[in-house]
Amino acid sequence: MFDPKYAQLIFSFLMALFMSCIMSLVITLYNVGFIDGIIFVWLKAWLFAFAVALPVINLVAPIVRRLVKVLIKHSH
């Protein structure tokens, strides 16, 4: 479907989408509980969380990759 050169961008987009969805739902429910209109409260939080998550993932991913390389023992 997509050219492999876009793999990192697609990964970042999907990771931001799913993580912001799950985390905003959990945190919204934790803070306000099951109230009337919870879906709209959560969707607003999700939109904001996704807008923050996408650029953060793109900035942090190279650092995390380097840390993983340092932490992983390579067999020779």
PDB file of N, CA and C in Angstrom:
ATOM      1  N   MET A   1       0.813  -1.196   0.000  1.00  0.00           N
ATOM      2  CA  MET A   1       0.000   0.000   0.000  1.00  0.00           C
ATOM      3  C   MET A   1       0.862   1.268   0.000  1.00  0.00           C
ATOM      4  N   PHE A   2       1.812   1.337   0.939  1.00  0.00           N
ATOM      5  CA  PHE A   2       2.664   2.511   1.051  1.00  0.00           C
ATOM      6  C   PHE A   2       4.099   2.138   0.709  1.00  0.00           C
ATOM      7  N   ASP A   3       4.821   3.098   0.231  1.00  0.00           N
ATOM      8  CA  ASP A   3       6.247   2.915  -0.046  1.00  0.00           C
ATOM      9  C   ASP A   3       6.980   2.711   1.281  1.00  0.00           C
ATOM     10  N   PRO A   4       7.909   1.771   1.330  1.00  0.00           N
ATOM     11  CA  PRO A   4       8.648   1.508   2.576  1.00  0.00           C
ATOM     12  C   PRO A   4       9.366   2.727   3.153  1.00  0.00           C
ATOM     13  N   LYS A   5       9.664   3.715   2.329  1.00  0.00           N
ATOM     14  CA  LYS A   5      10.353   4.902   2.859  1.00  0.00           C
ATOM     15  C   LYS A   5       9.482   5.677   3.848  1.00  0.00           C
ATOM     16  N   TYR A   6       8.172   5.411   3.850  1.00  0.00           N
ATOM     17  CA  TYR A   6       7.255   6.081   4.780  1.00  0.00           C
ATOM     18  C   TYR A   6       6.990   5.259   6.039  1.00  0.00           C
ATOM     19  N   ALA A   7       7.700   4.159   6.212  1.00  0.00           N
ATOM     20  CA  ALA A   7       7.436   3.258   7.333  1.00  0.00           C
ATOM     21  C   ALA A   7       7.548   3.963   8.679  1.00  0.00           C
ATOM     22  N   GLN A   8       8.584   4.754   8.882  1.00  0.00           N
ATOM     23  CA  GLN A   8       8.764   5.427  10.171  1.00  0.00           C
ATOM     24  C   GLN A   8       7.654   6.443  10.426  1.00  0.00           C
ATOM     25  N   LEU A   9       7.256   7.181   9.408  1.00  0.00           N
ATOM     26  CA  LEU A   9       6.166   8.149   9.576  1.00  0.00           C
ATOM     27  C   LEU A   9       4.848   7.459   9.899  1.00  0.00           C
ATOM     28  N   ILE A  10       4.578   6.356   9.227  1.00  0.00           N
ATOM     29  CA  ILE A  10       3.345   5.607   9.478  1.00  0.00           C
ATOM     30  C   ILE A  10       3.377   5.007  10.876  1.00  0.00           C
ATOM     31  N   PHE A  11       4.531   4.455  11.273  1.00  0.00           N
ATOM     32  CA  PHE A  11       4.682   3.923  12.619  1.00  0.00           C
ATOM     33  C   PHE A  11       4.425   5.014  13.653  1.00  0.00           C
ATOM     34  N   SER A  12       5.028   6.177  13.479  1.00  0.00           N
ATOM     35  CA  SER A  12       4.854   7.284  14.425  1.00  0.00           C
ATOM     36  C   SER A  12       3.406   7.727  14.506  1.00  0.00           C
ATOM     37  N   PHE A  13       2.766   7.837  13.346  1.00  0.00           N
ATOM     38  CA  PHE A  13       1.365   8.257  13.322  1.00  0.00           C
ATOM     39  C   PHE A  13       0.485   7.266  14.072  1.00  0.00           C
ATOM     40  N   LEU A  14       0.643   5.972  13.774  1.00  0.00           N
ATOM     41  CA  LEU A  14      -0.194   4.953  14.411  1.00  0.00           C
ATOM     42  C   LEU A  14       0.103   4.826  15.901  1.00  0.00           C
ATOM     43  N   MET A  15       1.375   4.917  16.276  1.00  0.00           N
ATOM     44  CA  MET A  15       1.725   4.854  17.691  1.00  0.00           C
ATOM     45  C   MET A  15       1.111   6.033  18.445  1.00  0.00           C
ATOM     46  N   ALA A  16       1.209   7.213  17.891  1.00  0.00           N
ATOM     47  CA  ALA A  16       0.616   8.392  18.524  1.00  0.00           C
ATOM     48  C   ALA A  16      -0.898   8.261  18.604  1.00  0.00           C
ATOM     49  N   LEU A  17      -1.504   7.756  17.549  1.00  0.00           N
ATOM     50  CA  LEU A  17      -2.960   7.596  17.509  1.00  0.00           C
ATOM     51  C   LEU A  17      -3.437   6.639  18.600  1.00  0.00           C
ATOM     52  N   PHE A  18      -2.849   5.447  18.653  1.00  0.00           N
ATOM     53  CA  PHE A  18      -3.303   4.444  19.612  1.00  0.00           C
ATOM     54  C   PHE A  18      -2.951   4.803  21.055  1.00  0.00           C
ATOM     55  N   MET A  19      -1.733   5.259  21.275  1.00  0.00           N
ATOM     56  CA  MET A  19      -1.340   5.590  22.639  1.00  0.00           C
ATOM     57  C   MET A  19      -2.107   6.790  23.183  1.00  0.00           C
ATOM     58  N   SER A  20      -2.298   7.800  22.370  1.00  0.00           N
ATOM     59  CA  SER A  20      -3.057   8.960  22.845  1.00  0.00           C
ATOM     60  C   SER A  20      -4.519   8.588  23.089  1.00  0.00           C
ATOM     61  N   CYS A  21      -5.059   7.704  22.274  1.00  0.00           N
ATOM     62  CA  CYS A  21      -6.434   7.232  22.467  1.00  0.00           C
ATOM     63  C   CYS A  21      -6.577   6.527  23.806  1.00  0.00           C
ATOM     64  N   ILE A  22      -5.734   5.550  24.034  1.00  0.00           N
ATOM     65  CA  ILE A  22      -5.827   4.748  25.249  1.00  0.00           C
ATOM     66  C   ILE A  22      -5.540   5.584  26.492  1.00  0.00           C
ATOM     67  N   MET A  23      -4.457   6.342  26.459  1.00  0.00           N
ATOM     68  CA  MET A  23      -4.074   7.110  27.640  1.00  0.00           C
ATOM     69  C   MET A  23      -5.064   8.230  27.955  1.00  0.00           C
ATOM     70  N   SER A  24      -5.566   8.902  26.933  1.00  0.00           N
ATOM     71  CA  SER A  24      -6.535   9.975  27.202  1.00  0.00           C
ATOM     72  C   SER A  24      -7.832   9.388  27.763  1.00  0.00           C
ATOM     73  N   LEU A  25      -8.233   8.206  27.291  1.00  0.00           N
ATOM     74  CA  LEU A  25      -9.442   7.568  27.832  1.00  0.00           C
ATOM     75  C   LEU A  25      -9.237   7.188  29.295  1.00  0.00           C
ATOM     76  N   VAL A  26      -8.124   6.538  29.591  1.00  0.00           N
ATOM     77  CA  VAL A  26      -7.842   6.117  30.963  1.00  0.00           C
ATOM     78  C   VAL A  26      -7.772   7.316  31.899  1.00  0.00           C
ATOM     79  N   ILE A  27      -7.049   8.340  31.500  1.00  0.00           N
ATOM     80  CA  ILE A  27      -6.880   9.506  32.369  1.00  0.00           C
ATOM     81  C   ILE A  27      -8.179  10.293  32.504  1.00  0.00           C
ATOM     82  N   THR A  28      -8.958  10.385  31.438  1.00  0.00           N
ATOM     83  CA  THR A  28     -10.255  11.067  31.515  1.00  0.00           C
ATOM     84  C   THR A  28     -11.175  10.329  32.476  1.00  0.00           C
ATOM     85  N   LEU A  29     -11.249   9.012  32.343  1.00  0.00           N
ATOM     86  CA  LEU A  29     -12.102   8.231  33.248  1.00  0.00           C
ATOM     87  C   LEU A  29     -11.612   8.329  34.692  1.00  0.00           C
ATOM     88  N   TYR A  30     -10.328   8.317  34.879  1.00  0.00           N
ATOM     89  CA  TYR A  30      -9.764   8.443  36.229  1.00  0.00           C
ATOM     90  C   TYR A  30     -10.127   9.799  36.847  1.00  0.00           C
ATOM     91  N   ASN A  31     -10.043  10.861  36.063  1.00  0.00           N
ATOM     92  CA  ASN A  31     -10.269  12.208  36.596  1.00  0.00           C
ATOM     93  C   ASN A  31     -11.733  12.561  36.779  1.00  0.00           C
ATOM     94  N   VAL A  32     -12.600  12.143  35.848  1.00  0.00           N
ATOM     95  CA  VAL A  32     -14.002  12.575  35.941  1.00  0.00           C
ATOM     96  C   VAL A  32     -14.986  11.425  36.087  1.00  0.00           C
ATOM     97  N   GLY A  33     -14.545  10.195  35.849  1.00  0.00           N
ATOM     98  CA  GLY A  33     -15.446   9.052  35.962  1.00  0.00           C
ATOM     99  C   GLY A  33     -16.404   8.974  34.789  1.00  0.00           C
ATOM    100  N   PHE A  34     -17.399   8.105  34.932  1.00  0.00           N
ATOM    101  CA  PHE A  34     -18.417   7.923  33.880  1.00  0.00           C
ATOM    102  C   PHE A  34     -19.512   8.969  34.071  1.00  0.00           C
ATOM    103  N   ILE A  35     -19.289  10.150  33.513  1.00  0.00           N
ATOM    104  CA  ILE A  35     -20.257  11.245  33.622  1.00  0.00           C
ATOM    105  C   ILE A  35     -21.043  11.354  32.317  1.00  0.00           C
ATOM    106  N   ASP A  36     -22.130  12.107  32.358  1.00  0.00           N
ATOM    107  CA  ASP A  36     -22.843  12.403  31.118  1.00  0.00           C
ATOM    108  C   ASP A  36     -21.914  13.179  30.198  1.00  0.00           C
ATOM    109  N   GLY A  37     -21.892  12.815  28.929  1.00  0.00           N
ATOM    110  CA  GLY A  37     -21.057  13.499  27.961  1.00  0.00           C
ATOM    111  C   GLY A  37     -19.597  13.078  28.005  1.00  0.00           C
ATOM    112  N   ILE A  38     -19.301  11.935  28.647  1.00  0.00           N
ATOM    113  CA  ILE A  38     -17.911  11.492  28.772  1.00  0.00           C
ATOM    114  C   ILE A  38     -17.247  11.313  27.415  1.00  0.00           C
ATOM    115  N   ILE A  39     -18.012  10.890  26.429  1.00  0.00           N
ATOM    116  CA  ILE A  39     -17.440  10.678  25.094  1.00  0.00           C
ATOM    117  C   ILE A  39     -16.878  11.990  24.545  1.00  0.00           C
ATOM    118  N   PHE A  40     -17.607  13.073  24.712  1.00  0.00           N
ATOM    119  CA  PHE A  40     -17.143  14.360  24.181  1.00  0.00           C
ATOM    120  C   PHE A  40     -15.948  14.887  24.970  1.00  0.00           C
ATOM    121  N   VAL A  41     -15.968  14.677  26.285  1.00  0.00           N
ATOM    122  CA  VAL A  41     -14.829  15.078  27.116  1.00  0.00           C
ATOM    123  C   VAL A  41     -13.591  14.297  26.674  1.00  0.00           C
ATOM    124  N   TRP A  42     -13.758  12.981  26.489  1.00  0.00           N
ATOM    125  CA  TRP A  42     -12.643  12.134  26.079  1.00  0.00           C
ATOM    126  C   TRP A  42     -12.143  12.491  24.678  1.00  0.00           C
ATOM    127  N   LEU A  43     -13.060  12.694  23.720  1.00  0.00           N
ATOM    128  CA  LEU A  43     -12.637  13.031  22.357  1.00  0.00           C
ATOM    129  C   LEU A  43     -11.848  14.339  22.317  1.00  0.00           C
ATOM    130  N   LYS A  44     -12.260  15.299  23.124  1.00  0.00           N
ATOM    131  CA  LYS A  44     -11.524  16.562  23.199  1.00  0.00           C
ATOM    132  C   LYS A  44     -10.115  16.316  23.764  1.00  0.00           C
ATOM    133  N   ALA A  45     -10.043  15.502  24.810  1.00  0.00           N
ATOM    134  CA  ALA A  45      -8.740  15.169  25.397  1.00  0.00           C
ATOM    135  C   ALA A  45      -7.889  14.382  24.405  1.00  0.00           C
ATOM    136  N   TRP A  46      -8.505  13.467  23.665  1.00  0.00           N
ATOM    137  CA  TRP A  46      -7.776  12.652  22.700  1.00  0.00           C
ATOM    138  C   TRP A  46      -7.187  13.521  21.594  1.00  0.00           C
ATOM    139  N   LEU A  47      -7.975  14.452  21.074  1.00  0.00           N
ATOM    140  CA  LEU A  47      -7.483  15.345  20.020  1.00  0.00           C
ATOM    141  C   LEU A  47      -6.263  16.118  20.502  1.00  0.00           C
ATOM    142  N   PHE A  48      -6.339  16.643  21.712  1.00  0.00           N
ATOM    143  CA  PHE A  48      -5.211  17.396  22.262  1.00  0.00           C
ATOM    144  C   PHE A  48      -4.009  16.476  22.479  1.00  0.00           C
ATOM    145  N   ALA A  49      -4.264  15.291  23.045  1.00  0.00           N
ATOM    146  CA  ALA A  49      -3.179  14.341  23.313  1.00  0.00           C
ATOM    147  C   ALA A  49      -2.497  13.900  22.027  1.00  0.00           C
ATOM    148  N   PHE A  50      -3.265  13.663  20.985  1.00  0.00           N
ATOM    149  CA  PHE A  50      -2.684  13.252  19.710  1.00  0.00           C
ATOM    150  C   PHE A  50      -1.835  14.374  19.118  1.00  0.00           C
ATOM    151  N   ALA A  51      -2.324  15.609  19.219  1.00  0.00           N
ATOM    152  CA  ALA A  51      -1.574  16.752  18.694  1.00  0.00           C
ATOM    153  C   ALA A  51      -0.232  16.912  19.402  1.00  0.00           C
ATOM    154  N   VAL A  52      -0.166  16.523  20.660  1.00  0.00           N
ATOM    155  CA  VAL A  52       1.095  16.574  21.402  1.00  0.00           C
ATOM    156  C   VAL A  52       1.934  15.330  21.104  1.00  0.00           C
ATOM    157  N   ALA A  53       1.288  14.165  21.072  1.00  0.00           N
ATOM    158  CA  ALA A  53       2.005  12.893  20.942  1.00  0.00           C
ATOM    159  C   ALA A  53       2.745  12.748  19.618  1.00  0.00           C
ATOM    160  N   LEU A  54       2.150  13.168  18.537  1.00  0.00           N
ATOM    161  CA  LEU A  54       2.771  12.952  17.228  1.00  0.00           C
ATOM    162  C   LEU A  54       4.141  13.628  17.102  1.00  0.00           C
ATOM    163  N   PRO A  55       4.255  14.908  17.377  1.00  0.00           N
ATOM    164  CA  PRO A  55       5.598  15.502  17.280  1.00  0.00           C
ATOM    165  C   PRO A  55       6.554  14.976  18.353  1.00  0.00           C
ATOM    166  N   VAL A  56       6.040  14.663  19.543  1.00  0.00           N
ATOM    167  CA  VAL A  56       6.909  14.138  20.602  1.00  0.00           C
ATOM    168  C   VAL A  56       7.489  12.790  20.193  1.00  0.00           C
ATOM    169  N   ILE A  57       6.673  11.918  19.625  1.00  0.00           N
ATOM    170  CA  ILE A  57       7.178  10.618  19.174  1.00  0.00           C
ATOM    171  C   ILE A  57       8.267  10.810  18.124  1.00  0.00           C
ATOM    172  N   ASN A  58       8.059  11.728  17.209  1.00  0.00           N
ATOM    173  CA  ASN A  58       9.070  11.968  16.176  1.00  0.00           C
ATOM    174  C   ASN A  58      10.363  12.529  16.748  1.00  0.00           C
ATOM    175  N   LEU A  59      10.275  13.290  17.824  1.00  0.00           N
ATOM    176  CA  LEU A  59      11.478  13.834  18.456  1.00  0.00           C
ATOM    177  C   LEU A  59      12.179  12.806  19.340  1.00  0.00           C
ATOM    178  N   VAL A  60      11.419  11.992  20.038  1.00  0.00           N
ATOM    179  CA  VAL A  60      11.972  11.075  21.025  1.00  0.00           C
ATOM    180  C   VAL A  60      12.438   9.754  20.403  1.00  0.00           C
ATOM    181  N   ALA A  61      11.832   9.331  19.311  1.00  0.00           N
ATOM    182  CA  ALA A  61      12.140   8.020  18.717  1.00  0.00           C
ATOM    183  C   ALA A  61      13.633   7.815  18.445  1.00  0.00           C
ATOM    184  N   PRO A  62      14.347   8.772  17.858  1.00  0.00           N
ATOM    185  CA  PRO A  62      15.785   8.547  17.630  1.00  0.00           C
ATOM    186  C   PRO A  62      16.574   8.362  18.933  1.00  0.00           C
ATOM    187  N   ILE A  63      16.197   9.066  19.971  1.00  0.00           N
ATOM    188  CA  ILE A  63      16.866   8.934  21.262  1.00  0.00           C
ATOM    189  C   ILE A  63      16.608   7.542  21.836  1.00  0.00           C
ATOM    190  N   VAL A  64      15.362   7.099  21.750  1.00  0.00           N
ATOM    191  CA  VAL A  64      15.009   5.776  22.262  1.00  0.00           C
ATOM    192  C   VAL A  64      15.738   4.683  21.478  1.00  0.00           C
ATOM    193  N   ARG A  65      15.839   4.834  20.167  1.00  0.00           N
ATOM    194  CA  ARG A  65      16.574   3.850  19.362  1.00  0.00           C
ATOM    195  C   ARG A  65      18.028   3.744  19.812  1.00  0.00           C
ATOM    196  N   ARG A  66      18.668   4.885  20.061  1.00  0.00           N
ATOM    197  CA  ARG A  66      20.060   4.878  20.525  1.00  0.00           C
ATOM    198  C   ARG A  66      20.178   4.225  21.905  1.00  0.00           C
ATOM    199  N   LEU A  67      19.240   4.521  22.790  1.00  0.00           N
ATOM    200  CA  LEU A  67      19.262   3.907  24.117  1.00  0.00           C
ATOM    201  C   LEU A  67      19.085   2.391  24.039  1.00  0.00           C
ATOM    202  N   VAL A  68      18.212   1.945  23.171  1.00  0.00           N
ATOM    203  CA  VAL A  68      18.003   0.508  23.000  1.00  0.00           C
ATOM    204  C   VAL A  68      19.275  -0.149  22.493  1.00  0.00           C
ATOM    205  N   LYS A  69      19.961   0.483  21.543  1.00  0.00           N
ATOM    206  CA  LYS A  69      21.225  -0.068  21.040  1.00  0.00           C
ATOM    207  C   LYS A  69      22.251  -0.195  22.160  1.00  0.00           C
ATOM    208  N   VAL A  70      22.292   0.764  23.052  1.00  0.00           N
ATOM    209  CA  VAL A  70      23.227   0.715  24.178  1.00  0.00           C
ATOM    210  C   VAL A  70      22.851  -0.404  25.151  1.00  0.00           C
ATOM    211  N   LEU A  71      21.564  -0.595  25.372  1.00  0.00           N
ATOM    212  CA  LEU A  71      21.092  -1.547  26.372  1.00  0.00           C
ATOM    213  C   LEU A  71      21.055  -3.003  25.897  1.00  0.00           C
ATOM    214  N   ILE A  72      20.960  -3.205  24.605  1.00  0.00           N
ATOM    215  CA  ILE A  72      20.852  -4.561  24.055  1.00  0.00           C
ATOM    216  C   ILE A  72      22.240  -5.157  23.888  1.00  0.00           C
ATOM    217  N   LYS A  73      22.405  -6.341  24.399  1.00  0.00           N
ATOM    218  CA  LYS A  73      23.669  -7.058  24.271  1.00  0.00           C
ATOM    219  C   LYS A  73      23.705  -7.728  22.911  1.00  0.00           C
ATOM    220  N   HIS A  74      24.703  -7.415  22.130  1.00  0.00           N
ATOM    221  CA  HIS A  74      24.855  -8.010  20.798  1.00  0.00           C
ATOM    222  C   HIS A  74      25.771  -9.218  20.883  1.00  0.00           C
ATOM    223  N   SER A  75      25.358 -10.325  20.278  1.00  0.00           N
ATOM    224  CA  SER A  75      26.221 -11.494  20.247  1.00  0.00           C
ATOM    225  C   SER A  75      27.129 -11.403  19.012  1.00  0.00           C
ATOM    226  N   HIS A  76      28.345 -11.839  19.172  1.00  0.00           N
ATOM    227  CA  HIS A  76      29.303 -11.764  18.053  1.00  0.00           C
ATOM    228  C   HIS A  76      29.566 -13.120  17.497  1.00  0.00           C
TER     229      HIS A  76
END
